[in-house]
mmCIF file of C-alpha atoms in Angstrom:
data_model
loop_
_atom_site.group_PDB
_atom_site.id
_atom_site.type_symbol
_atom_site.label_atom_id
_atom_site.label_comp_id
_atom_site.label_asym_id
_atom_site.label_seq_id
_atom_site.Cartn_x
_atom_site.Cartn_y
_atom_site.Cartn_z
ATOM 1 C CA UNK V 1 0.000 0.000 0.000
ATOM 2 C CA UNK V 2 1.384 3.242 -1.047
ATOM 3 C CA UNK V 3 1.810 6.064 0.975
ATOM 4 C CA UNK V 4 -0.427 9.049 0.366
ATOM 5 C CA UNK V 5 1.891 11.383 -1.826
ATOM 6 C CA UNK V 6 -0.312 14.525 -0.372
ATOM 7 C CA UNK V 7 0.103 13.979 3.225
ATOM 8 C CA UNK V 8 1.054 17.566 5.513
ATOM 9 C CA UNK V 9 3.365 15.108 7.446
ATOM 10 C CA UNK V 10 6.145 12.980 6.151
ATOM 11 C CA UNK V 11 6.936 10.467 9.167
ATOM 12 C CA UNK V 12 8.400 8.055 6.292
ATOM 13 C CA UNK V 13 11.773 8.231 5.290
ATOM 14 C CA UNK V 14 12.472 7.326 1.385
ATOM 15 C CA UNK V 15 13.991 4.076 2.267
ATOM 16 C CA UNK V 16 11.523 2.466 5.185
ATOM 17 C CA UNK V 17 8.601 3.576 1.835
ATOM 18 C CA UNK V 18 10.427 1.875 -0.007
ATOM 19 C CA UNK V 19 10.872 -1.374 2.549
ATOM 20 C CA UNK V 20 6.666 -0.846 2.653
ATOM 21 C CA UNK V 21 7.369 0.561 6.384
ATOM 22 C CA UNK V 22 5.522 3.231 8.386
ATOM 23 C CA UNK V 23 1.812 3.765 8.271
ATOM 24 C CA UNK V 24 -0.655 2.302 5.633
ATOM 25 C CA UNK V 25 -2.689 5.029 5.463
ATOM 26 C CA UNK V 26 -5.932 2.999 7.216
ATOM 27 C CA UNK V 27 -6.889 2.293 10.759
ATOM 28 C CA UNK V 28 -9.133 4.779 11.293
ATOM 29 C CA UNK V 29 -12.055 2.373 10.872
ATOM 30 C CA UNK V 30 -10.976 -0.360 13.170
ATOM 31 C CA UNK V 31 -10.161 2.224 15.824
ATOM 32 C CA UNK V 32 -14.303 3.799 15.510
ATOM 33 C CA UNK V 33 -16.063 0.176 14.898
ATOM 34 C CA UNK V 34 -14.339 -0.694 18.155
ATOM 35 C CA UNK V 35 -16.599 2.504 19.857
ATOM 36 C CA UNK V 36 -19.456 1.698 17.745
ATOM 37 C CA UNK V 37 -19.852 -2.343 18.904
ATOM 38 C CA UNK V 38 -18.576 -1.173 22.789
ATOM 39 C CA UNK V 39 -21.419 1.453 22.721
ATOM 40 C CA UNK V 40 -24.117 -0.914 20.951
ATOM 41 C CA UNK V 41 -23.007 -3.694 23.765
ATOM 42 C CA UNK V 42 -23.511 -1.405 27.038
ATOM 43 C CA UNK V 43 -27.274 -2.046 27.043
ATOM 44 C CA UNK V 44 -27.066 -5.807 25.277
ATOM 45 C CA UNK V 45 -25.053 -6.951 28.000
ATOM 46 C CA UNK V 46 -27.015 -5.843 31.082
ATOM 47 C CA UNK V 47 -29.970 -7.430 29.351
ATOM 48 C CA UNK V 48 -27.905 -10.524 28.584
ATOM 49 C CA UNK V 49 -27.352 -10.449 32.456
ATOM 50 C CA UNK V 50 -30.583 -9.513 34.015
ATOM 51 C CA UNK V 51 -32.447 -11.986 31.494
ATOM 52 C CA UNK V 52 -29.959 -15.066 32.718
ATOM 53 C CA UNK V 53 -30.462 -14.249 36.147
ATOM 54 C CA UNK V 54 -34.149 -14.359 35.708
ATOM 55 C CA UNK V 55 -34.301 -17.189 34.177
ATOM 56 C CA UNK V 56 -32.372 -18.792 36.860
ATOM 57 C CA UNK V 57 -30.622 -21.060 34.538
ATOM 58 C CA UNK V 58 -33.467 -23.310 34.444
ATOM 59 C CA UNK V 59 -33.590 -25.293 31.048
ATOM 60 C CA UNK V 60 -37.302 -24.821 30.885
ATOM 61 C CA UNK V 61 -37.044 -20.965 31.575
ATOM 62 C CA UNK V 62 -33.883 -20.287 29.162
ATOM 63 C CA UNK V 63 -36.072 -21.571 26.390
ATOM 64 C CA UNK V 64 -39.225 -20.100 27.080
ATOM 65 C CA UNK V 65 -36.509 -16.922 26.887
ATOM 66 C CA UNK V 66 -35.178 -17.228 23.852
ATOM 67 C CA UNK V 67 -38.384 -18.036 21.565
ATOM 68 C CA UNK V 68 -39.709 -15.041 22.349
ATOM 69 C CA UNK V 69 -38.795 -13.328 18.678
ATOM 70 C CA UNK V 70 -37.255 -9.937 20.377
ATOM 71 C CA UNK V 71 -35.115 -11.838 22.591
ATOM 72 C CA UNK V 72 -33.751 -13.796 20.363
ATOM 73 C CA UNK V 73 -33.139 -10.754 17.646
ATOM 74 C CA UNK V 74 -31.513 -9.151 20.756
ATOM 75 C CA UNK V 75 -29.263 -12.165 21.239
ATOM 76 C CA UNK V 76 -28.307 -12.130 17.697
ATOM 77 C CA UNK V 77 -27.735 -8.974 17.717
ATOM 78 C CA UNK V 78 -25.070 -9.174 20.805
ATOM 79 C CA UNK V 79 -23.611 -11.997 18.893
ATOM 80 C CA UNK V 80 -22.231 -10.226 15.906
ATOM 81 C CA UNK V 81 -21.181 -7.119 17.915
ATOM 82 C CA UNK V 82 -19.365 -9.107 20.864
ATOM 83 C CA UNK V 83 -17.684 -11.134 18.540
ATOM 84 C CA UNK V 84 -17.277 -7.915 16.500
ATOM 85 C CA UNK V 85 -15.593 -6.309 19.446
ATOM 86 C CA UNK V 86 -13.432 -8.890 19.801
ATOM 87 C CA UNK V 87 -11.881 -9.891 16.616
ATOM 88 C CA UNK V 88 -10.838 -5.768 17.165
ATOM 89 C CA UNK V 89 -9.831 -6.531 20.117
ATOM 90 C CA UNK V 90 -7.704 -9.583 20.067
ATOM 91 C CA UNK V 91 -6.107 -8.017 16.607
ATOM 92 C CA UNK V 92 -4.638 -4.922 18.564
ATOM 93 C CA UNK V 93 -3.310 -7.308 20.879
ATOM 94 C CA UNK V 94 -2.103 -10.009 18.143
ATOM 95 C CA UNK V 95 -0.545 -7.116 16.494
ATOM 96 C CA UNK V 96 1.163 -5.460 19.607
ATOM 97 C CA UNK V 97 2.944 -8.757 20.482
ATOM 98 C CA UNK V 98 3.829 -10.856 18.330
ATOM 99 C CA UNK V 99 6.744 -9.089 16.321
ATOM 100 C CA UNK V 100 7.636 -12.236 13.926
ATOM 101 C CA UNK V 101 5.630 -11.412 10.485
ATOM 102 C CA UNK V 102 4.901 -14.950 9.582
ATOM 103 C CA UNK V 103 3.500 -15.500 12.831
ATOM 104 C CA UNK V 104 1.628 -12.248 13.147
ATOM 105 C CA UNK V 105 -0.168 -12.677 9.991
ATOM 106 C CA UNK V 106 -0.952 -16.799 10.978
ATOM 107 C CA UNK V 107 -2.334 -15.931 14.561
ATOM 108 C CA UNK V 108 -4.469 -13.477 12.745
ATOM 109 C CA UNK V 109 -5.979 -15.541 10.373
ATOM 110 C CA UNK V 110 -6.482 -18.367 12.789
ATOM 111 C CA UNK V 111 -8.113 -15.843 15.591
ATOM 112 C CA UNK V 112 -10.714 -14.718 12.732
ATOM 113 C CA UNK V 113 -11.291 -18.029 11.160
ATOM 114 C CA UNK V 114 -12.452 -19.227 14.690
ATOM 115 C CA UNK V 115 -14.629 -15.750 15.667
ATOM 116 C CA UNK V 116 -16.339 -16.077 12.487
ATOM 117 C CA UNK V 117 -16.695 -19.932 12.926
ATOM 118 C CA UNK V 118 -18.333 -18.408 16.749
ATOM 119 C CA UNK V 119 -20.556 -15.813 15.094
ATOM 120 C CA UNK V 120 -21.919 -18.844 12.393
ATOM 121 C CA UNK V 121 -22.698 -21.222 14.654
ATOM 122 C CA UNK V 122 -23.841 -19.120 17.674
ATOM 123 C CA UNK V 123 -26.622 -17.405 15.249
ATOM 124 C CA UNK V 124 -27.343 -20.834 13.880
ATOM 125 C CA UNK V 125 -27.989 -22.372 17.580
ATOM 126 C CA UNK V 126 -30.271 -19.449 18.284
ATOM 127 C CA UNK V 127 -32.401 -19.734 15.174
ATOM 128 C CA UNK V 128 -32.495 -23.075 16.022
ATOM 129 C CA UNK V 129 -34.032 -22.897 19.570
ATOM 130 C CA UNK V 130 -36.168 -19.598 18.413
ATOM 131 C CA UNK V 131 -37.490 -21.424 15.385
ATOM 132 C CA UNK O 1 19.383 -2.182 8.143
ATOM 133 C CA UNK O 2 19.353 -1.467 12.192
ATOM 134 C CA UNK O 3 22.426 0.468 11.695
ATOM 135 C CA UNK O 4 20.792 2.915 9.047
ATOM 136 C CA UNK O 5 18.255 3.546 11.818
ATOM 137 C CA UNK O 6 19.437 6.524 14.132
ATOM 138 C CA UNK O 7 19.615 6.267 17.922
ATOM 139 C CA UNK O 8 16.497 7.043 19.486
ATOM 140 C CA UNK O 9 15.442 7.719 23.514
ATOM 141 C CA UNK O 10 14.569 4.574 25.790
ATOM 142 C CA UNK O 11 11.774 4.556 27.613
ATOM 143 C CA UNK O 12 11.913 3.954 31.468
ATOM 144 C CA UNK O 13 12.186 0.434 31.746
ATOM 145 C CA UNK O 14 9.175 -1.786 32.906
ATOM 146 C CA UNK O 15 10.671 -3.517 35.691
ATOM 147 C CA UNK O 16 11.814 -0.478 37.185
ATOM 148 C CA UNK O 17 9.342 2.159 36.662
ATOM 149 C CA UNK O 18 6.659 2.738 39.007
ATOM 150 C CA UNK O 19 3.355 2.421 37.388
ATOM 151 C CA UNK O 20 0.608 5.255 38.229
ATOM 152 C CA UNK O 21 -3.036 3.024 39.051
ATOM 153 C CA UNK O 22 -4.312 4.795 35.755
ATOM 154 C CA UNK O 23 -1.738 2.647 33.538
ATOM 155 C CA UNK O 24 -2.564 -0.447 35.350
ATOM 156 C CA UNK O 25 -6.460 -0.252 35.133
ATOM 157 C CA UNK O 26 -5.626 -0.005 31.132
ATOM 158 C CA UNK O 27 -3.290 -3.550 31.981
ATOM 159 C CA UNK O 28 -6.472 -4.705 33.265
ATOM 160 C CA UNK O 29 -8.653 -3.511 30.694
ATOM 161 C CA UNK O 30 -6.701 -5.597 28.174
ATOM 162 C CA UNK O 31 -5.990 -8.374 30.202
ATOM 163 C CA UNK O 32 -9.918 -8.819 31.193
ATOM 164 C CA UNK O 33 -10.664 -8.370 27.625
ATOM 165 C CA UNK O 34 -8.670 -11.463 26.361
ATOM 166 C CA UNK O 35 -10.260 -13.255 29.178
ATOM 167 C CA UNK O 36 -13.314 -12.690 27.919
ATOM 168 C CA UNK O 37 -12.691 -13.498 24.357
ATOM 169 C CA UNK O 38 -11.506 -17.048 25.529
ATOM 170 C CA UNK O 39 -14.858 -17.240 27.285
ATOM 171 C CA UNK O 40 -16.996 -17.078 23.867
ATOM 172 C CA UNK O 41 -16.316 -20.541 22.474
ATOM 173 C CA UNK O 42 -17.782 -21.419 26.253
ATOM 174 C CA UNK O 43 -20.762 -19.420 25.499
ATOM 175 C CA UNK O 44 -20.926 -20.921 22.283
ATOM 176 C CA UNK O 45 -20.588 -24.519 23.854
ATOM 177 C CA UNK O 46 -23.317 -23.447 26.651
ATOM 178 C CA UNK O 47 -25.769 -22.699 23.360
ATOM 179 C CA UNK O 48 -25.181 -26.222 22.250
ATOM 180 C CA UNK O 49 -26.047 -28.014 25.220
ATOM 181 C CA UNK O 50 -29.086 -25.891 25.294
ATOM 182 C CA UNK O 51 -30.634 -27.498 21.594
ATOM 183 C CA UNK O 52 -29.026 -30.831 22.790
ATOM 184 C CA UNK O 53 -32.103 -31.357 25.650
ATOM 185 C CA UNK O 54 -32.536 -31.076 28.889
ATOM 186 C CA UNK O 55 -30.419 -34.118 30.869
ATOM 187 C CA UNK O 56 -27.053 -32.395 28.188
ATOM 188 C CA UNK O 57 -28.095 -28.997 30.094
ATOM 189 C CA UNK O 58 -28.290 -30.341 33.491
ATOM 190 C CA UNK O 59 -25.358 -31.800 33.093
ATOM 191 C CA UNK O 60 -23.085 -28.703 32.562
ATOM 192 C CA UNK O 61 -25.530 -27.029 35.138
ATOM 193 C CA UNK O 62 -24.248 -29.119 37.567
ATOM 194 C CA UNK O 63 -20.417 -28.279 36.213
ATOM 195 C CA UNK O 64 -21.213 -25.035 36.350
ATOM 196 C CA UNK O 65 -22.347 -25.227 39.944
ATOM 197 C CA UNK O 66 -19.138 -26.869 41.300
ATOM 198 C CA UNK O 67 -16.809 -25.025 43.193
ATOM 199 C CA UNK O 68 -14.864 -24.661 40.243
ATOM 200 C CA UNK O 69 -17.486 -23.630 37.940
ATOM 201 C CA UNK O 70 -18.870 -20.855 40.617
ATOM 202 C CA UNK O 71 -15.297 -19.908 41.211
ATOM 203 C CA UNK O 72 -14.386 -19.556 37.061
ATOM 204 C CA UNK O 73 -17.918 -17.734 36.585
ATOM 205 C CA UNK O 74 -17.288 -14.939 39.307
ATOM 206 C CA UNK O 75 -13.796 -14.247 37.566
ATOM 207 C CA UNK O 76 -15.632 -14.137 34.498
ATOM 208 C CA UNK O 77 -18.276 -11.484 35.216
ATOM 209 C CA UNK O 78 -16.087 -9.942 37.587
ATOM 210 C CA UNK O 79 -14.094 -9.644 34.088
ATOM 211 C CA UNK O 80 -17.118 -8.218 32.203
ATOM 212 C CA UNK O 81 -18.103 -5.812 34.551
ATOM 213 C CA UNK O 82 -14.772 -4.290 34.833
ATOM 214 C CA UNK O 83 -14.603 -4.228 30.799
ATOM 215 C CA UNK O 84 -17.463 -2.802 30.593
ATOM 216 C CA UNK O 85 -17.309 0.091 33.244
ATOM 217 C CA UNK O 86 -13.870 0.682 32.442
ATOM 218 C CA UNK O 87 -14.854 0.504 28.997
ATOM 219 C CA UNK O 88 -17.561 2.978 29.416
ATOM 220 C CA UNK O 89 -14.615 5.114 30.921
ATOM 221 C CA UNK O 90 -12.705 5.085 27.751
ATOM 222 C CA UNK O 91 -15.710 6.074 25.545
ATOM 223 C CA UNK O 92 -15.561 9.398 27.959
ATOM 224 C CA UNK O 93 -12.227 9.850 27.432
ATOM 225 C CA UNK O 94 -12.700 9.858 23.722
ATOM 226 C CA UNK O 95 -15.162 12.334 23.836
ATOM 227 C CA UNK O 96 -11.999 14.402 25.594
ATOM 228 C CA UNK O 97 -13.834 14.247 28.447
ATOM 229 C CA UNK O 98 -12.554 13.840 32.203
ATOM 230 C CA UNK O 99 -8.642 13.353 30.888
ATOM 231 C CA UNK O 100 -7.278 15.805 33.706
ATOM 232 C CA UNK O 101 -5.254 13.697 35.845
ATOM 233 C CA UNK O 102 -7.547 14.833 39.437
ATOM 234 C CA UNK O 103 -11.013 13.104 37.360
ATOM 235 C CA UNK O 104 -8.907 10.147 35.922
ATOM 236 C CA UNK O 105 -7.755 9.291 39.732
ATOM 237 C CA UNK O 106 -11.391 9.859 41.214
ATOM 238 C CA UNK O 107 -12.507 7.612 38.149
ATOM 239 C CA UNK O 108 -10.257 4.505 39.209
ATOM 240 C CA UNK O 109 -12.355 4.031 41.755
ATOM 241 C CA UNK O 110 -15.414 4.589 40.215
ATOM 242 C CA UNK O 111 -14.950 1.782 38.036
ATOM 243 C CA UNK O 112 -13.308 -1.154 40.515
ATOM 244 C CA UNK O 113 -16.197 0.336 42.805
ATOM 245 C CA UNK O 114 -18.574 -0.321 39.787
ATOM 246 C CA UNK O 115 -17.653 -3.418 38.869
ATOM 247 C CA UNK O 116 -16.945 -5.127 42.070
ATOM 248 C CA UNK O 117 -20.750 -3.736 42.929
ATOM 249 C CA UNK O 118 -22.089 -4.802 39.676
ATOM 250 C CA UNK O 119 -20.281 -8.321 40.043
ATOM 251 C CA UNK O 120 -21.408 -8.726 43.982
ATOM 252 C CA UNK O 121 -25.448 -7.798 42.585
ATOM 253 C CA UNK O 122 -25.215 -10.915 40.568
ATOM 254 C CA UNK O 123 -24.485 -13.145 42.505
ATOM 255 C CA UNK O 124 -26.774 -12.038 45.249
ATOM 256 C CA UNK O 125 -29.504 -11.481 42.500
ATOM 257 C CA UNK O 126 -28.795 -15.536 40.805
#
């Protein structure tokens, strides 16, 4: 990715553009979806909790729960934007620590493959019990 | 190539600087967050047993009961609540509000306060 030829600031130097170094010019989006799915999970979450705690953790009760259709659109809904939150999450961190490229770019993959695997089969479970 | 870079400043090092509270509630933040990520494949797993009847639920109810399971779930939410109140925090602080160094120690408190509350309601309340 090139480096934006217009930019006020020039933190590159000619050779680390050259050695595709320094900033890529996005980021910007991860860093607001991370706000966006934090501030859409504030309320989802204390539902989530006060809804588990009134059901008791009964079998009968959890179902009863989630066929209701607004529940379950809610749980769906804190689904995608907890796993959301943390495939943003857990890519900062990946990224932060783990200096070897190879490895970097293989933890990454790995990490989404499985969150997306989570967000799949967590929606299909719920459609299942709701349906 | 690290000889083509020039020398820069080091940065007090870890072991021996003293860390203000403020820069190890954001330790926390992060560590609590991974914690939680490693939780969702649980969730996930608690979803299945739910379609897989009710004698595959009471079984992990019963797990879940144990000492170890009440012990692991406290951590957990303990976990959440902190996220989410420190969280909450952070969102403030992007809106450049309550940066000042006076708020952001009064604010510490405000969220172990808030979570350890939070967590303590829960298990009173289940």
């Amino acid at each position: 990715m090139a480096a934006p030829e217009n930019s006020a600031i020039k933190l590159n130097t000619a050779i680390t553009r050259t050695q595709n170094l320094g900033h890529s010019g996005t980021g910007t989006d991860h860093f607001i979806y991370q706000r966006v799915s934090a501030l859409a999970l504030v309320p989802l979450l204390l539902w989530l909790v006060a809804s588990l705690i009134a059901s008791g953790g009964e079998y009968t009760a959890l179902l009863q729960w989630l066929q209701q259709p607004w529940q379950s659109i809610l749980l769906l809904c804190l689904i995608i934007a907890i796993s959301w939150h943390s495939i943003l999450g857990l890519q900062v961190i990946i990224e932060d620590y783990i200096q070897t490229e190879w490895l970097k770019l293989s933890s990454l993959l790995v990490m989404k493959f499985i969150f997306w695997f989570i967000v799949i089969a967590a929606a299909f479970l719920v459609l299942k019990i709701a349906l | 190539m690290s000889q083509l870079r020039p020398m820069r400043p080091l940065s007090p090092h870890l072991q021996i600087y003293h860390l203000p509270l403020t820069a190890k509630f954001s330790i926390i933040h992060r560590a609590s967050g991974i914690i939680l990520s490693l939780g969702l494949p649980l969730w996930l797993y608690a979803l299945y047993c739910l379609t897989q009847g009710e004698a595959v639920w009471h079984n992990l109810q019963v797990y879940l009961l144990s000492g170890f399971g009440v012990s692991a779930l406290m951590v957990y939410v303990f976990c959440l609540f902190y996220h989410l109140c420190n969280g909450i925090r952070h969102l403030f602080w992007d809106m450049n509000l309550g940066l000042d160094l006076k708020t952001a120690k009064y604010s510490n408190w405000a969220v172990l306060l808030g979570s350890l509350g939070l967590t303590l309601v829960v298990f009173l309340g289940a």
